[in-house]
Coordinates of C-alpha atoms and ligand atoms in Angstrom, one line a residue:
X1 CA 50.6 -18.0 22.9
X2 CA 49.4 -18.0 19.3
X3 CA 45.8 -17.6 20.7
X4 CA 46.7 -14.1 21.8
X5 CA 47.9 -13.0 18.4
X6 CA 45.9 -10.4 16.4
X7 CA 44.3 -11.3 13.1
X8 CA 47.0 -9.9 10.9
X9 CA 49.7 -11.8 12.8
X10 CA 47.7 -15.0 12.5
X11 CA 47.0 -14.4 8.8
X12 CA 50.7 -13.9 8.1
X13 CA 51.8 -16.8 10.2
X14 CA 49.1 -19.1 8.6
X15 CA 50.5 -18.7 5.1
X16 CA 54.2 -19.3 5.8
X17 CA 56.0 -22.6 5.0
X18 CA 58.1 -24.6 7.4
X19 CA 61.4 -22.9 8.0
X20 CA 63.9 -25.0 6.0
X21 CA 67.3 -23.3 5.4
X22 CA 67.5 -22.5 1.7
X23 CA 63.7 -23.2 1.2
X24 CA 61.2 -20.6 0.1
X25 CA 59.4 -18.6 2.7
X26 CA 56.2 -18.6 0.6
X27 CA 55.1 -22.1 -0.3
X28 CA 55.0 -22.7 -4.1
X29 CA 51.8 -24.1 -5.7
X30 CA 51.9 -27.9 -6.4
X31 CA 49.8 -28.4 -9.6
X32 CA 49.8 -32.2 -9.5
X33 CA 47.2 -34.5 -11.0
X34 CA 49.1 -37.7 -10.1
X35 CA 51.8 -38.5 -7.6
X36 CA 54.4 -41.3 -7.5
X37 CA 52.6 -44.1 -5.7
X38 CA 53.8 -45.4 -2.4
X39 CA 53.9 -49.2 -1.8
X40 CA 50.4 -50.9 -1.9
X41 CA 48.1 -50.4 1.0
X42 CA 49.7 -47.1 2.1
X43 CA 46.9 -44.6 1.4
X44 CA 48.2 -41.9 3.7
X45 CA 50.1 -40.1 1.0
X46 CA 48.9 -38.0 -2.0
X47 CA 47.9 -40.2 -4.9
X48 CA 45.5 -38.3 -7.2
X49 CA 44.7 -34.7 -7.6
X50 CA 40.9 -34.9 -7.0
X51 CA 41.5 -36.4 -3.6
X52 CA 44.2 -34.3 -2.1
X53 CA 46.8 -31.6 -2.8
X54 CA 49.6 -30.0 -0.7
X55 CA 48.5 -26.5 -1.7
X56 CA 44.9 -27.2 -0.5
X57 CA 46.2 -28.4 2.8
X58 CA 48.2 -25.2 3.3
X59 CA 45.1 -23.1 2.5
X60 CA 42.8 -25.3 4.6
X61 CA 45.1 -25.0 7.6
X62 CA 45.2 -21.2 7.2
X63 CA 41.4 -21.0 6.9
X64 CA 40.9 -23.4 9.9
X65 CA 43.2 -21.2 12.0
X66 CA 41.2 -18.0 11.1
X67 CA 37.8 -19.7 11.7
X68 CA 38.8 -21.3 14.9
X69 CA 38.0 -24.7 13.4
X70 CA 39.7 -28.1 13.8
X71 CA 39.7 -28.5 10.0
X72 CA 38.6 -26.9 6.7
X73 CA 38.0 -28.1 3.2
X74 CA 38.7 -26.0 0.1
X75 CA 36.2 -26.1 -2.8
X76 CA 36.1 -24.6 -6.3
X77 CA 33.7 -21.8 -5.4
X78 CA 31.5 -20.7 -2.5
X79 CA 28.5 -22.5 -4.2
X80 CA 30.5 -25.7 -4.6
X81 CA 31.1 -25.6 -0.8
X82 CA 27.6 -24.7 0.1
X83 CA 25.9 -27.3 -2.2
X84 CA 28.3 -30.0 -1.0
X85 CA 27.2 -29.3 2.5
X86 CA 23.5 -29.1 1.7
X87 CA 23.4 -32.4 -0.3
X88 CA 25.4 -34.1 2.3
X89 CA 23.5 -33.1 5.4
X90 CA 19.9 -32.5 4.1
X91 CA 18.4 -36.0 3.7
X92 CA 15.1 -36.9 2.0
X93 CA 12.3 -36.2 4.6
X94 CA 14.4 -33.5 6.3
X95 CA 13.2 -29.9 6.6
X96 CA 15.9 -27.4 5.5
X97 CA 15.7 -23.7 6.3
X98 CA 17.4 -21.3 4.0
X99 CA 17.6 -17.5 4.1
X100 CA 14.8 -15.7 2.2
X101 CA 16.8 -12.5 2.2
X102 CA 20.3 -14.1 1.7
X103 CA 22.4 -15.2 -1.3
X104 CA 19.8 -15.9 -4.1
X105 CA 21.5 -18.9 -5.7
X106 CA 21.4 -20.9 -2.5
X107 CA 17.6 -20.6 -2.5
X108 CA 17.6 -21.6 -6.2
X109 CA 19.7 -24.7 -5.5
X110 CA 17.5 -25.7 -2.6
X111 CA 14.3 -25.4 -4.6
X112 CA 15.6 -26.7 -8.0
X113 CA 17.6 -29.7 -6.7
X114 CA 17.0 -30.6 -3.1
X115 CA 13.2 -30.3 -3.2
X116 CA 13.2 -32.9 -6.0
X117 CA 15.0 -35.3 -3.7
X118 CA 12.4 -35.0 -1.0
X119 CA 13.8 -32.3 1.2
X120 CA 11.2 -29.8 2.4
X121 CA 12.6 -26.3 1.9
X122 CA 11.5 -23.5 4.1
X123 CA 12.6 -19.9 3.5
X124 CA 13.0 -17.5 6.5
X125 CA 14.1 -14.0 6.7
X126 CA 16.9 -13.1 9.2
X127 CA 14.4 -12.0 11.8
X128 CA 12.4 -15.3 11.5
X129 CA 15.3 -17.7 11.5
X130 CA 14.9 -18.8 15.2
X131 CA 11.2 -19.5 14.8
X132 CA 11.8 -21.4 11.6
X133 CA 14.6 -23.4 13.2
X134 CA 12.2 -24.8 15.8
X135 CA 10.8 -27.1 13.1
X136 CA 14.0 -27.8 11.1
X137 CA 16.6 -30.6 10.7
X138 CA 19.2 -28.4 8.9
X139 CA 19.4 -24.6 9.1
X140 CA 21.5 -22.5 6.8
X141 CA 21.9 -18.9 8.1
X142 CA 23.7 -15.9 6.6
X143 CA 24.7 -13.0 8.8
X144 CA 25.0 -10.2 7.9
X145 CA 22.7 -11.2 5.0
X146 CA 23.7 -10.5 1.4
X147 CA 22.4 -8.0 0.2
X148 CA 20.3 -6.4 3.0
X149 CA 22.9 -6.7 5.8
X150 CA 20.4 -7.8 8.4
X151 CA 22.0 -9.7 11.3
X152 CA 20.9 -13.0 12.8
X153 CA 21.5 -13.6 16.6
X154 CA 23.8 -16.6 15.9
X155 CA 24.2 -17.8 19.5
X156 CA 20.5 -17.8 20.1
X157 CA 19.9 -19.6 16.8
X158 CA 22.6 -22.1 17.7
X159 CA 20.9 -22.8 21.0
X160 CA 17.5 -23.3 19.3
X161 CA 19.1 -25.7 16.8
X162 CA 20.8 -27.6 19.5
X163 CA 17.6 -28.0 21.5
X164 CA 15.9 -29.4 18.5
X165 CA 18.8 -31.5 17.3
X166 CA 19.1 -29.6 14.1
X167 CA 22.4 -28.8 12.3
X168 CA 23.4 -25.2 12.0
X169 CA 25.4 -24.1 9.0
X170 CA 26.5 -20.4 8.8
X171 CA 27.5 -18.6 5.7
X172 CA 30.3 -16.4 6.8
X173 CA 31.1 -14.7 3.5
X174 CA 30.1 -11.2 4.3
X175 CA 31.6 -11.1 7.8
X176 CA 34.7 -13.1 7.0
X177 CA 36.4 -15.0 9.9
X178 CA 38.1 -11.6 10.9
X179 CA 34.6 -10.2 11.5
X180 CA 33.0 -13.1 13.3
X181 CA 33.7 -16.8 14.2
X182 CA 30.3 -18.6 14.0
X183 CA 31.8 -21.8 15.3
X184 CA 32.6 -20.1 18.6
X185 CA 28.9 -18.9 18.7
X186 CA 27.7 -22.5 18.5
X187 CA 27.4 -23.2 14.7
X188 CA 28.2 -26.8 13.5
X189 CA 29.7 -25.7 10.2
X190 CA 30.9 -22.6 8.5
X191 CA 30.6 -22.2 4.7
X192 CA 31.9 -19.3 2.7
X193 CA 32.8 -17.9 -0.6
X194 CA 36.5 -17.1 -0.4
X195 CA 36.0 -15.3 -3.8
X196 CA 35.0 -12.2 -1.8
X197 CA 37.1 -10.4 0.9
X198 CA 39.3 -13.4 1.7
X199 CA 40.8 -13.6 -1.8
X200 CA 40.0 -10.0 -2.2
X201 CA 41.3 -9.1 -5.7
X202 CA 38.4 -9.9 -8.0
X203 CA 40.5 -12.5 -9.8
X204 CA 39.8 -15.9 -8.4
X205 CA 36.8 -18.0 -7.3
X206 CA 37.0 -20.3 -4.3
X207 CA 35.0 -21.6 -1.4
X208 CA 35.4 -23.5 1.9
X209 CA 33.8 -25.4 4.7
X210 CA 35.2 -25.2 8.2
X211 CA 34.2 -27.3 11.2
X212 CA 35.2 -29.2 14.2
X213 CA 33.2 -32.4 13.9
X214 CA 35.4 -35.1 12.4
X215 CA 32.5 -37.3 11.2
X216 CA 30.8 -34.5 9.3
X217 CA 34.1 -33.2 7.8
X218 CA 34.9 -36.8 6.6
X219 CA 31.5 -37.0 4.9
X220 CA 32.2 -33.7 3.1
X221 CA 35.7 -34.8 2.1
X222 CA 34.1 -37.9 0.6
X223 CA 31.6 -35.8 -1.3
X224 CA 34.4 -33.7 -2.7
X225 CA 36.3 -36.7 -3.8
X226 CA 33.3 -38.3 -5.5
X227 CA 31.5 -35.2 -6.9
X228 CA 34.8 -33.4 -7.7
X229 CA 34.0 -29.7 -7.1
X230 CA 37.7 -29.1 -6.5
X231 CA 39.8 -26.0 -6.4
X232 CA 42.8 -25.8 -8.9
X233 CA 46.2 -25.7 -7.3
X234 CA 47.0 -22.2 -8.7
X235 CA 43.7 -20.9 -7.5
X236 CA 44.4 -22.3 -4.0
X237 CA 47.8 -20.7 -4.1
X238 CA 46.3 -17.3 -5.1
X239 CA 43.9 -17.5 -2.1
X240 CA 46.7 -18.5 0.2
X241 CA 48.8 -15.6 -1.0
X242 CA 45.9 -13.3 -0.4
X243 CA 45.3 -14.5 3.1
X244 CA 48.6 -13.0 4.1
X245 CA 47.3 -9.5 3.6
X246 CA 43.6 -10.0 4.5
X247 CA 44.1 -8.5 7.9
X248 CA 45.3 -5.2 6.5
X249 CA 42.8 -5.2 3.6
X250 CA 39.7 -6.0 5.8
X251 CA 40.7 -3.4 8.4
X252 CA 40.7 -0.7 5.7
X253 CA 37.5 -2.0 4.1
X254 CA 35.7 -1.9 7.4
X255 CA 37.0 1.6 8.2
X256 CA 35.9 2.8 4.7
X257 CA 32.5 1.2 5.1
X258 CA 31.9 2.8 8.5
X259 CA 32.9 6.2 7.1
X260 CA 30.8 5.9 4.0
X261 CA 27.7 4.6 5.9
X262 CA 28.0 7.6 8.3
X263 CA 28.2 10.1 5.4
X264 CA 25.3 8.4 3.5
X265 CA 23.1 8.4 6.6
X266 CA 22.7 12.2 6.5
X267 CA 22.7 12.7 2.7
X268 CA 19.5 14.1 1.3
X269 CA 19.5 11.8 -1.8
X270 CA 19.6 8.6 0.4
X271 CA 16.4 7.0 1.4
X272 CA 17.9 4.5 3.8
X273 CA 21.2 3.0 4.8
X274 CA 22.0 -0.3 6.6
X275 CA 25.4 -1.0 8.1
X276 CA 25.6 -3.1 11.3
X277 CA 28.3 -0.8 12.6
X278 CA 26.1 2.3 12.7
X279 CA 25.0 2.8 16.3
X280 CA 21.4 3.4 15.3
X281 CA 21.2 0.5 12.9
X282 CA 18.4 -2.0 13.9
X283 CA 21.1 -4.8 14.0
X284 CA 23.7 -2.9 15.9
X285 CA 23.0 -4.4 19.3
X286 CA 23.2 -8.0 18.2
X287 CA 26.1 -7.3 15.8
X288 CA 28.1 -5.7 18.6
X289 CA 27.7 -8.9 20.7
X290 CA 28.8 -11.3 18.0
X291 CA 31.0 -9.4 15.5
X292 CA 34.5 -8.1 16.0
X293 CA 34.4 -5.9 12.9
X294 CA 31.3 -4.9 10.9
X295 CA 32.5 -5.6 7.4
X296 CA 33.1 -3.8 4.2
X297 CA 29.6 -3.7 2.8
X298 CA 27.0 -1.0 3.0
X299 CA 23.4 -1.3 1.8
X300 CA 21.9 1.9 0.5
X301 CA 18.6 2.8 -1.1
X302 CA 18.4 5.7 -3.6
X303 CA 15.3 7.1 -5.4
X304 CA 15.4 4.6 -8.3
X305 CA 17.5 2.5 -10.6
X306 CA 18.6 5.7 -12.6
X307 CA 20.0 7.2 -9.4
X308 CA 22.2 4.2 -8.9
X309 CA 23.4 4.3 -12.5
X310 CA 24.1 8.1 -12.1
X311 CA 26.1 7.5 -8.9
X312 CA 28.4 5.0 -10.7
X313 CA 28.6 7.1 -13.9
X314 CA 29.7 10.2 -12.0
X315 CA 32.1 8.5 -9.6
X316 CA 35.7 8.1 -10.5
X317 CA 36.3 5.3 -7.9
X318 CA 33.2 3.1 -7.9
X319 CA 33.0 0.3 -10.4
X320 CA 29.7 -1.4 -11.3
X321 CA 30.2 -5.0 -10.5
X322 CA 28.5 -7.9 -8.9
X323 CA 30.6 -9.7 -6.3
X324 CA 32.3 -7.8 -3.5
X325 CA 35.2 -7.7 -1.1
X326 CA 37.9 -6.8 -3.5
X327 CA 40.5 -4.0 -3.4
X328 CA 38.3 -1.8 -5.7
X329 CA 35.1 -0.2 -4.3
X330 CA 32.1 -1.4 -6.2
X331 CA 28.4 -1.0 -6.5
X332 CA 25.8 -3.7 -7.4
X333 CA 22.1 -2.8 -8.0
X334 CA 20.6 -6.0 -6.7
X335 CA 17.1 -5.8 -8.2
X336 CA 18.8 -6.5 -11.5
X337 CA 19.5 -10.1 -10.3
X338 CA 16.0 -10.6 -8.9
X339 CA 16.8 -10.0 -5.2
X340 CA 13.6 -8.9 -3.3
X341 CA 14.7 -5.3 -2.9
X342 CA 13.7 -1.9 -4.2
X343 CA 14.9 -0.8 -7.7
X344 CA 17.1 2.0 -6.1
X345 CA 18.7 -0.5 -3.7
X346 CA 22.5 -0.9 -4.1
X347 CA 25.0 -2.9 -2.2
X348 CA 28.2 -0.9 -1.9
X349 CA 31.5 -2.9 -1.4
X350 CA 34.2 -0.6 0.0
X351 CA 37.7 -1.4 -1.2
X352 CA 41.1 -0.4 0.2
X353 CA 41.3 3.1 -1.3
X354 CA 42.0 6.0 1.0
X355 CA 39.0 6.9 3.1
X356 CA 39.0 10.6 2.4
X357 CA 39.2 10.0 -1.4
X358 CA 36.2 7.6 -1.2
X359 CA 34.2 10.0 0.9
X360 CA 34.6 13.0 -1.4
X361 CA 34.2 10.9 -4.6
X362 CA 30.9 9.3 -3.4
X363 CA 29.6 12.6 -1.9
X364 CA 30.3 14.4 -5.2
X365 CA 28.7 11.6 -7.3
X366 CA 25.4 11.5 -5.4
X367 CA 22.5 13.7 -6.5
X368 CA 22.2 17.0 -4.6
X369 CA 18.8 16.1 -3.2
X370 CA 16.2 13.3 -3.4
X371 CA 14.5 13.2 -6.7
Ligands
PLP1 C1 29.1 -14.9 -3.5 C2 28.4 -15.6 -2.4 C3 28.2 -17.0 -2.4 C4 28.7 -17.8 -3.6 O1 30.1 -17.8 -3.7 P1 30.8 -18.1 -5.1 O2 32.2 -18.1 -4.8 O3 30.3 -17.0 -6.1 O4 30.3 -19.5 -5.6 C5 27.6 -17.6 -1.3 N1 27.1 -16.9 -0.3 C6 27.3 -15.6 -0.2 C7 26.8 -14.8 1.0 C8 27.9 -14.9 -1.2 O5 28.0 -13.6 -1.2

């Protein structure tokens, strides 16, 4: 029966505690470093806070439900989750494919740390992922890509990886599990930054890995125990609390992004717009096959850096901020961080404000015509 529930229903159910008369409906955080030890040789219970925590388990079960995974592991940030996966599955001698047009710090980690350990790192853009996968042992794909919002055909990529015996890891940060479920498309693992839309309030960093292969998940849990990139109990509780409302928030964010993308598409000051939900976007056909919602991000190119600064300066609703997925709408000019994009390229993250307010604010803040 629960398989037929919608995302909001599943999100709300996923964060409730067991119904005990007199007990709290919302589970409280358990900030424990150490637990009373059971008798010797019973290691099924919580013992030490780097190994396990009841609040993590609650969060992990909610995330696994949303991703359609058998299990999930919470980490201290998206990068903590991604780097744990990469150092665990990419062995010396392996070829690892990472996105050339995806999250930049993943490329930096692959080159600065994994290459030193004998991993061959290959960068591929979204459109080249399947070709690159044909020679790989591990493939990390990101779809839609951050910041360009290009889309990878995940099912096709998964089939290519399977034929080659390569492991496919998909970064599901921009889509969120409410937008797509990479495991159902054939991915071996999902990684994501929960800092973005899942937590959604610009106030906590977190990450996770979700999967359905017990041996791989056990290796990752072992890496988390030994390396210690753990999430604090209060942070886990904040993310859990946020998941209860992620269905509502994400629905509004997607609606706002679709409306803003449509408005920008015909605005004279805009050079180009990418949003996988626009019917004439180059990614729309693949996106429609694998995504249930197209996300809260819009990629836009204005004339130059100054045009982006002016947009933020004149708007009463947009905040200049890196990161995305929060309740406030925000703008990030990605060339500032070294992404391979034009100076006037901005990633817009639409928040949960009223759609009409955002449309009129952004329209009024844009220059009247191209400069
Ligand atoms: C932000 C982001 C990350 C890193 O997550 P943190 O929580 O900042 O460590 C990884 N991948 C993508 C696509 C991101 O947007």
